[in-house]
Amino acid sequence: MTRVAVERVAAGERGATTIADRVIAKIAAQAAREALDGVPEGGSAPHATVTVRHDSARVRIGVELEYPTDIGRQCGAVRLSVVQRIKALADMDVPEVEVRVDRLHSDRSGLAAQGRLR
């Protein structure tokens, strides 16, 4: 009887891992929410759409901000947070994060709506 040597393939080299676009979008939206210190009163949480190709994700994210604010700084914080979180959790590169400011919320507009502004 002849014995055949069987080579074992390491667990890390078998199969493939696929992460759905919607999972990466959820990670991106949560990272944006944390970068902005929450959602403005009466506003909507950040929402993201993602396109994943191989080990790379392109992200589009919509946010609502308080008014007045430094929009450039806020958007930069969102980009940085999204890139870092996706890299840390999904080990994907993020060559593009498009941040779209959908709406600005101000305390004055809320007061006007309640009839308190003259």
Short mmCIF file of N, CA and C in Angstrom, two decimals:
data_model
loop_
_atom_site.label_atom_id
_atom_site.label_comp_id
_atom_site.label_asym_id
_atom_site.label_seq_id
_atom_site.Cartn_x
_atom_site.Cartn_y
_atom_site.Cartn_z
N MET A 1 0.84 -1.16 0.00
CA MET A 1 0.00 0.00 0.00
C MET A 1 0.89 1.23 0.00
N THR A 2 0.58 2.19 -0.87
CA THR A 2 1.37 3.41 -0.99
C THR A 2 0.61 4.54 -0.31
N ARG A 3 1.32 5.30 0.48
CA ARG A 3 0.70 6.46 1.15
C ARG A 3 1.00 7.70 0.32
N VAL A 4 -0.03 8.51 0.13
CA VAL A 4 0.11 9.76 -0.61
C VAL A 4 0.13 10.90 0.40
N ALA A 5 1.13 11.73 0.26
CA ALA A 5 1.22 12.90 1.14
C ALA A 5 0.15 13.92 0.71
N VAL A 6 -0.62 14.34 1.67
CA VAL A 6 -1.66 15.32 1.40
C VAL A 6 -1.22 16.66 1.96
N GLU A 7 -1.17 17.65 1.08
CA GLU A 7 -0.82 18.99 1.54
C GLU A 7 -2.07 19.66 2.05
N ARG A 8 -1.95 20.22 3.21
CA ARG A 8 -3.08 20.94 3.78
C ARG A 8 -2.98 22.41 3.40
N VAL A 9 -4.09 22.95 3.00
CA VAL A 9 -4.16 24.36 2.65
C VAL A 9 -4.56 25.13 3.90
N ALA A 10 -3.80 26.14 4.21
CA ALA A 10 -4.09 26.96 5.39
C ALA A 10 -5.49 27.56 5.29
N ALA A 11 -6.14 27.70 6.43
CA ALA A 11 -7.50 28.20 6.47
C ALA A 11 -7.63 29.57 5.81
N GLY A 12 -6.64 30.42 5.98
CA GLY A 12 -6.67 31.75 5.40
C GLY A 12 -6.55 31.77 3.89
N GLU A 13 -6.18 30.64 3.30
CA GLU A 13 -5.99 30.58 1.86
C GLU A 13 -7.14 29.85 1.15
N ARG A 14 -8.13 29.39 1.91
CA ARG A 14 -9.28 28.70 1.32
C ARG A 14 -10.44 29.64 1.17
N GLY A 15 -11.16 29.54 0.10
CA GLY A 15 -12.40 30.27 -0.08
C GLY A 15 -12.21 31.76 -0.27
N ALA A 16 -13.32 32.48 -0.16
CA ALA A 16 -13.32 33.92 -0.35
C ALA A 16 -14.31 34.56 0.60
N THR A 17 -14.06 35.79 0.93
CA THR A 17 -14.97 36.56 1.76
C THR A 17 -15.54 37.68 0.90
N THR A 18 -16.85 37.78 0.89
CA THR A 18 -17.51 38.84 0.13
C THR A 18 -18.33 39.67 1.10
N ILE A 19 -18.17 40.99 1.01
CA ILE A 19 -18.92 41.90 1.86
C ILE A 19 -19.84 42.70 0.96
N ALA A 20 -21.12 42.66 1.24
CA ALA A 20 -22.11 43.35 0.41
C ALA A 20 -21.94 44.86 0.49
N ASP A 21 -22.28 45.54 -0.60
CA ASP A 21 -22.21 47.00 -0.66
C ASP A 21 -22.99 47.63 0.49
N ARG A 22 -24.17 47.09 0.80
CA ARG A 22 -25.01 47.68 1.85
C ARG A 22 -24.35 47.59 3.22
N VAL A 23 -23.50 46.60 3.44
CA VAL A 23 -22.78 46.49 4.71
C VAL A 23 -21.74 47.61 4.82
N ILE A 24 -21.01 47.84 3.74
CA ILE A 24 -20.02 48.92 3.73
C ILE A 24 -20.74 50.27 3.85
N ALA A 25 -21.92 50.40 3.24
CA ALA A 25 -22.69 51.64 3.34
C ALA A 25 -23.11 51.90 4.79
N LYS A 26 -23.48 50.86 5.50
CA LYS A 26 -23.87 51.01 6.91
C LYS A 26 -22.67 51.43 7.76
N ILE A 27 -21.51 50.83 7.50
CA ILE A 27 -20.29 51.22 8.20
C ILE A 27 -19.99 52.70 7.94
N ALA A 28 -20.10 53.12 6.67
CA ALA A 28 -19.80 54.51 6.30
C ALA A 28 -20.77 55.48 6.98
N ALA A 29 -22.05 55.16 6.98
CA ALA A 29 -23.05 56.04 7.59
C ALA A 29 -22.81 56.18 9.09
N GLN A 30 -22.48 55.09 9.75
CA GLN A 30 -22.22 55.15 11.20
C GLN A 30 -20.95 55.96 11.48
N ALA A 31 -19.92 55.78 10.68
CA ALA A 31 -18.68 56.55 10.85
C ALA A 31 -18.95 58.03 10.65
N ALA A 32 -19.77 58.39 9.68
CA ALA A 32 -20.12 59.79 9.44
C ALA A 32 -20.89 60.36 10.62
N ARG A 33 -21.84 59.62 11.13
CA ARG A 33 -22.65 60.06 12.28
C ARG A 33 -21.74 60.37 13.47
N GLU A 34 -20.77 59.49 13.72
CA GLU A 34 -19.85 59.69 14.84
C GLU A 34 -18.93 60.89 14.59
N ALA A 35 -18.50 61.10 13.34
CA ALA A 35 -17.63 62.23 13.01
C ALA A 35 -18.35 63.55 13.21
N LEU A 36 -19.67 63.56 13.04
CA LEU A 36 -20.46 64.78 13.16
C LEU A 36 -21.03 64.97 14.56
N ASP A 37 -20.71 64.12 15.48
CA ASP A 37 -21.25 64.17 16.84
C ASP A 37 -22.77 64.11 16.85
N GLY A 38 -23.32 63.25 16.01
CA GLY A 38 -24.75 63.03 16.03
C GLY A 38 -25.50 63.70 14.89
N VAL A 39 -26.80 63.73 15.03
CA VAL A 39 -27.71 64.25 14.00
C VAL A 39 -28.33 65.54 14.52
N PRO A 40 -28.41 66.59 13.69
CA PRO A 40 -29.06 67.83 14.13
C PRO A 40 -30.51 67.57 14.54
N GLU A 41 -31.00 68.35 15.49
CA GLU A 41 -32.39 68.20 15.92
C GLU A 41 -33.32 68.41 14.73
N GLY A 42 -34.19 67.46 14.49
CA GLY A 42 -35.10 67.52 13.36
C GLY A 42 -34.48 67.07 12.05
N GLY A 43 -33.23 66.62 12.10
CA GLY A 43 -32.53 66.20 10.90
C GLY A 43 -32.55 64.70 10.70
N SER A 44 -32.00 64.30 9.59
CA SER A 44 -31.89 62.87 9.26
C SER A 44 -30.45 62.41 9.46
N ALA A 45 -30.30 61.15 9.78
CA ALA A 45 -28.97 60.56 9.93
C ALA A 45 -28.27 60.51 8.57
N PRO A 46 -26.93 60.53 8.58
CA PRO A 46 -26.21 60.39 7.31
C PRO A 46 -26.62 59.10 6.60
N HIS A 47 -26.64 59.16 5.28
CA HIS A 47 -26.98 57.98 4.49
C HIS A 47 -25.91 57.83 3.41
N ALA A 48 -25.57 56.59 3.10
CA ALA A 48 -24.47 56.33 2.17
C ALA A 48 -24.87 55.34 1.10
N THR A 49 -24.26 55.50 -0.06
CA THR A 49 -24.32 54.50 -1.11
C THR A 49 -22.88 54.15 -1.46
N VAL A 50 -22.65 52.90 -1.75
CA VAL A 50 -21.29 52.40 -1.94
C VAL A 50 -21.23 51.51 -3.16
N THR A 51 -20.13 51.60 -3.87
CA THR A 51 -19.83 50.68 -4.95
C THR A 51 -18.53 49.98 -4.60
N VAL A 52 -18.58 48.65 -4.48
CA VAL A 52 -17.40 47.86 -4.13
C VAL A 52 -16.90 47.14 -5.36
N ARG A 53 -15.63 47.27 -5.64
CA ARG A 53 -14.95 46.56 -6.72
C ARG A 53 -13.68 45.97 -6.13
N HIS A 54 -13.61 44.64 -6.12
CA HIS A 54 -12.46 43.92 -5.57
C HIS A 54 -12.26 44.34 -4.11
N ASP A 55 -11.13 44.93 -3.78
CA ASP A 55 -10.85 45.35 -2.39
C ASP A 55 -10.90 46.86 -2.26
N SER A 56 -11.79 47.49 -3.02
CA SER A 56 -11.87 48.94 -3.05
C SER A 56 -13.33 49.38 -2.98
N ALA A 57 -13.60 50.44 -2.22
CA ALA A 57 -14.97 50.93 -2.08
C ALA A 57 -15.01 52.42 -2.40
N ARG A 58 -15.95 52.80 -3.25
CA ARG A 58 -16.20 54.22 -3.54
C ARG A 58 -17.49 54.59 -2.81
N VAL A 59 -17.43 55.68 -2.05
CA VAL A 59 -18.52 56.02 -1.14
C VAL A 59 -19.12 57.38 -1.50
N ARG A 60 -20.44 57.45 -1.49
CA ARG A 60 -21.17 58.72 -1.60
C ARG A 60 -22.01 58.82 -0.34
N ILE A 61 -21.88 59.92 0.37
CA ILE A 61 -22.59 60.05 1.64
C ILE A 61 -23.27 61.41 1.73
N GLY A 62 -24.53 61.40 2.15
CA GLY A 62 -25.30 62.62 2.33
C GLY A 62 -25.43 62.93 3.81
N VAL A 63 -25.22 64.20 4.17
CA VAL A 63 -25.28 64.61 5.58
C VAL A 63 -26.12 65.87 5.73
N GLU A 64 -26.62 66.08 6.93
CA GLU A 64 -27.28 67.32 7.31
C GLU A 64 -26.47 67.91 8.45
N LEU A 65 -26.22 69.23 8.38
CA LEU A 65 -25.36 69.90 9.34
C LEU A 65 -26.10 71.00 10.07
N GLU A 66 -25.60 71.33 11.26
CA GLU A 66 -26.09 72.50 11.99
C GLU A 66 -25.61 73.75 11.28
N TYR A 67 -26.38 74.85 11.40
CA TYR A 67 -25.97 76.13 10.84
C TYR A 67 -25.84 77.11 11.98
N PRO A 68 -24.80 77.88 12.06
CA PRO A 68 -23.63 77.92 11.18
C PRO A 68 -22.61 76.86 11.58
N THR A 69 -21.80 76.44 10.64
CA THR A 69 -20.72 75.48 10.90
C THR A 69 -19.65 75.63 9.83
N ASP A 70 -18.48 75.13 10.11
CA ASP A 70 -17.41 75.09 9.13
C ASP A 70 -17.65 73.86 8.26
N ILE A 71 -18.29 74.06 7.13
CA ILE A 71 -18.70 72.94 6.27
C ILE A 71 -17.50 72.14 5.79
N GLY A 72 -16.44 72.82 5.38
CA GLY A 72 -15.24 72.13 4.90
C GLY A 72 -14.63 71.24 5.97
N ARG A 73 -14.55 71.75 7.20
CA ARG A 73 -13.98 70.94 8.29
C ARG A 73 -14.86 69.74 8.60
N GLN A 74 -16.18 69.96 8.62
CA GLN A 74 -17.10 68.86 8.90
C GLN A 74 -17.01 67.77 7.83
N CYS A 75 -16.99 68.18 6.57
CA CYS A 75 -16.90 67.20 5.48
C CYS A 75 -15.56 66.47 5.50
N GLY A 76 -14.49 67.18 5.82
CA GLY A 76 -13.17 66.55 5.95
C GLY A 76 -13.15 65.51 7.06
N ALA A 77 -13.80 65.84 8.19
CA ALA A 77 -13.88 64.89 9.30
C ALA A 77 -14.66 63.64 8.90
N VAL A 78 -15.73 63.84 8.13
CA VAL A 78 -16.53 62.70 7.66
C VAL A 78 -15.68 61.82 6.74
N ARG A 79 -14.98 62.43 5.78
CA ARG A 79 -14.14 61.65 4.86
C ARG A 79 -13.11 60.82 5.62
N LEU A 80 -12.40 61.46 6.53
CA LEU A 80 -11.35 60.77 7.29
C LEU A 80 -11.94 59.61 8.09
N SER A 81 -13.03 59.87 8.78
CA SER A 81 -13.65 58.83 9.61
C SER A 81 -14.12 57.65 8.78
N VAL A 82 -14.75 57.93 7.63
CA VAL A 82 -15.26 56.87 6.76
C VAL A 82 -14.12 56.01 6.22
N VAL A 83 -13.07 56.65 5.74
CA VAL A 83 -11.92 55.90 5.20
C VAL A 83 -11.30 55.01 6.28
N GLN A 84 -11.06 55.58 7.46
CA GLN A 84 -10.43 54.81 8.54
C GLN A 84 -11.29 53.65 8.99
N ARG A 85 -12.60 53.87 9.13
CA ARG A 85 -13.47 52.82 9.64
C ARG A 85 -13.61 51.68 8.65
N ILE A 86 -13.76 51.99 7.35
CA ILE A 86 -13.90 50.94 6.35
C ILE A 86 -12.60 50.14 6.25
N LYS A 87 -11.47 50.81 6.33
CA LYS A 87 -10.18 50.11 6.29
C LYS A 87 -10.04 49.19 7.51
N ALA A 88 -10.41 49.69 8.67
CA ALA A 88 -10.26 48.91 9.91
C ALA A 88 -11.21 47.71 9.96
N LEU A 89 -12.45 47.89 9.54
CA LEU A 89 -13.44 46.81 9.69
C LEU A 89 -13.52 45.87 8.49
N ALA A 90 -13.27 46.38 7.29
CA ALA A 90 -13.44 45.55 6.09
C ALA A 90 -12.14 45.35 5.32
N ASP A 91 -11.07 46.01 5.76
CA ASP A 91 -9.77 45.93 5.09
C ASP A 91 -9.88 46.28 3.60
N MET A 92 -10.65 47.34 3.32
CA MET A 92 -10.80 47.82 1.94
C MET A 92 -10.18 49.20 1.81
N ASP A 93 -9.62 49.46 0.64
CA ASP A 93 -9.16 50.80 0.32
C ASP A 93 -10.37 51.63 -0.07
N VAL A 94 -10.30 52.93 0.23
CA VAL A 94 -11.39 53.84 -0.11
C VAL A 94 -10.77 55.03 -0.86
N PRO A 95 -10.66 54.91 -2.20
CA PRO A 95 -10.02 55.97 -2.96
C PRO A 95 -10.87 57.23 -3.12
N GLU A 96 -12.18 57.12 -2.85
CA GLU A 96 -13.07 58.26 -3.07
C GLU A 96 -14.20 58.27 -2.07
N VAL A 97 -14.36 59.41 -1.38
CA VAL A 97 -15.51 59.63 -0.52
C VAL A 97 -16.11 60.97 -0.92
N GLU A 98 -17.29 60.91 -1.53
CA GLU A 98 -18.00 62.13 -1.95
C GLU A 98 -19.00 62.47 -0.85
N VAL A 99 -18.83 63.64 -0.24
CA VAL A 99 -19.74 64.08 0.82
C VAL A 99 -20.65 65.17 0.23
N ARG A 100 -21.94 64.95 0.37
CA ARG A 100 -22.94 65.90 -0.13
C ARG A 100 -23.70 66.45 1.07
N VAL A 101 -23.72 67.78 1.21
CA VAL A 101 -24.49 68.41 2.29
C VAL A 101 -25.90 68.61 1.76
N ASP A 102 -26.84 67.86 2.31
CA ASP A 102 -28.22 67.88 1.84
C ASP A 102 -29.03 69.01 2.45
N ARG A 103 -28.65 69.41 3.67
CA ARG A 103 -29.47 70.41 4.36
C ARG A 103 -28.69 71.01 5.51
N LEU A 104 -28.97 72.29 5.81
CA LEU A 104 -28.42 72.95 6.99
C LEU A 104 -29.57 73.23 7.95
N HIS A 105 -29.35 72.96 9.22
CA HIS A 105 -30.36 73.20 10.26
C HIS A 105 -29.88 74.32 11.16
N SER A 106 -30.75 75.29 11.42
CA SER A 106 -30.36 76.35 12.34
C SER A 106 -31.38 76.45 13.46
N ASP A 107 -30.91 76.92 14.62
CA ASP A 107 -31.81 77.14 15.75
C ASP A 107 -32.85 78.19 15.40
N ARG A 108 -32.45 79.20 14.63
CA ARG A 108 -33.36 80.29 14.27
C ARG A 108 -34.51 79.78 13.41
N SER A 109 -34.24 78.86 12.48
CA SER A 109 -35.32 78.36 11.64
C SER A 109 -36.31 77.54 12.46
N GLY A 110 -35.81 76.84 13.47
CA GLY A 110 -36.69 76.09 14.36
C GLY A 110 -37.56 77.01 15.18
N LEU A 111 -36.98 78.14 15.64
CA LEU A 111 -37.75 79.11 16.41
C LEU A 111 -38.80 79.78 15.54
N ALA A 112 -38.45 80.08 14.30
CA ALA A 112 -39.41 80.71 13.39
C ALA A 112 -40.59 79.78 13.13
N ALA A 113 -40.32 78.51 12.99
CA ALA A 113 -41.38 77.54 12.74
C ALA A 113 -42.31 77.44 13.94
N GLN A 114 -41.78 77.72 15.13
CA GLN A 114 -42.60 77.65 16.34
C GLN A 114 -43.23 79.00 16.66
N GLY A 115 -42.99 80.03 15.82
CA GLY A 115 -43.58 81.34 16.06
C GLY A 115 -42.84 82.15 17.10
N ARG A 116 -41.61 81.84 17.42
CA ARG A 116 -40.88 82.56 18.47
C ARG A 116 -39.90 83.58 17.91
N LEU A 117 -39.77 83.68 16.61
CA LEU A 117 -38.82 84.60 16.02
C LEU A 117 -39.55 85.83 15.50
N ARG A 118 -39.04 87.02 15.79
CA ARG A 118 -39.67 88.26 15.31
C ARG A 118 -38.74 88.98 14.40
#
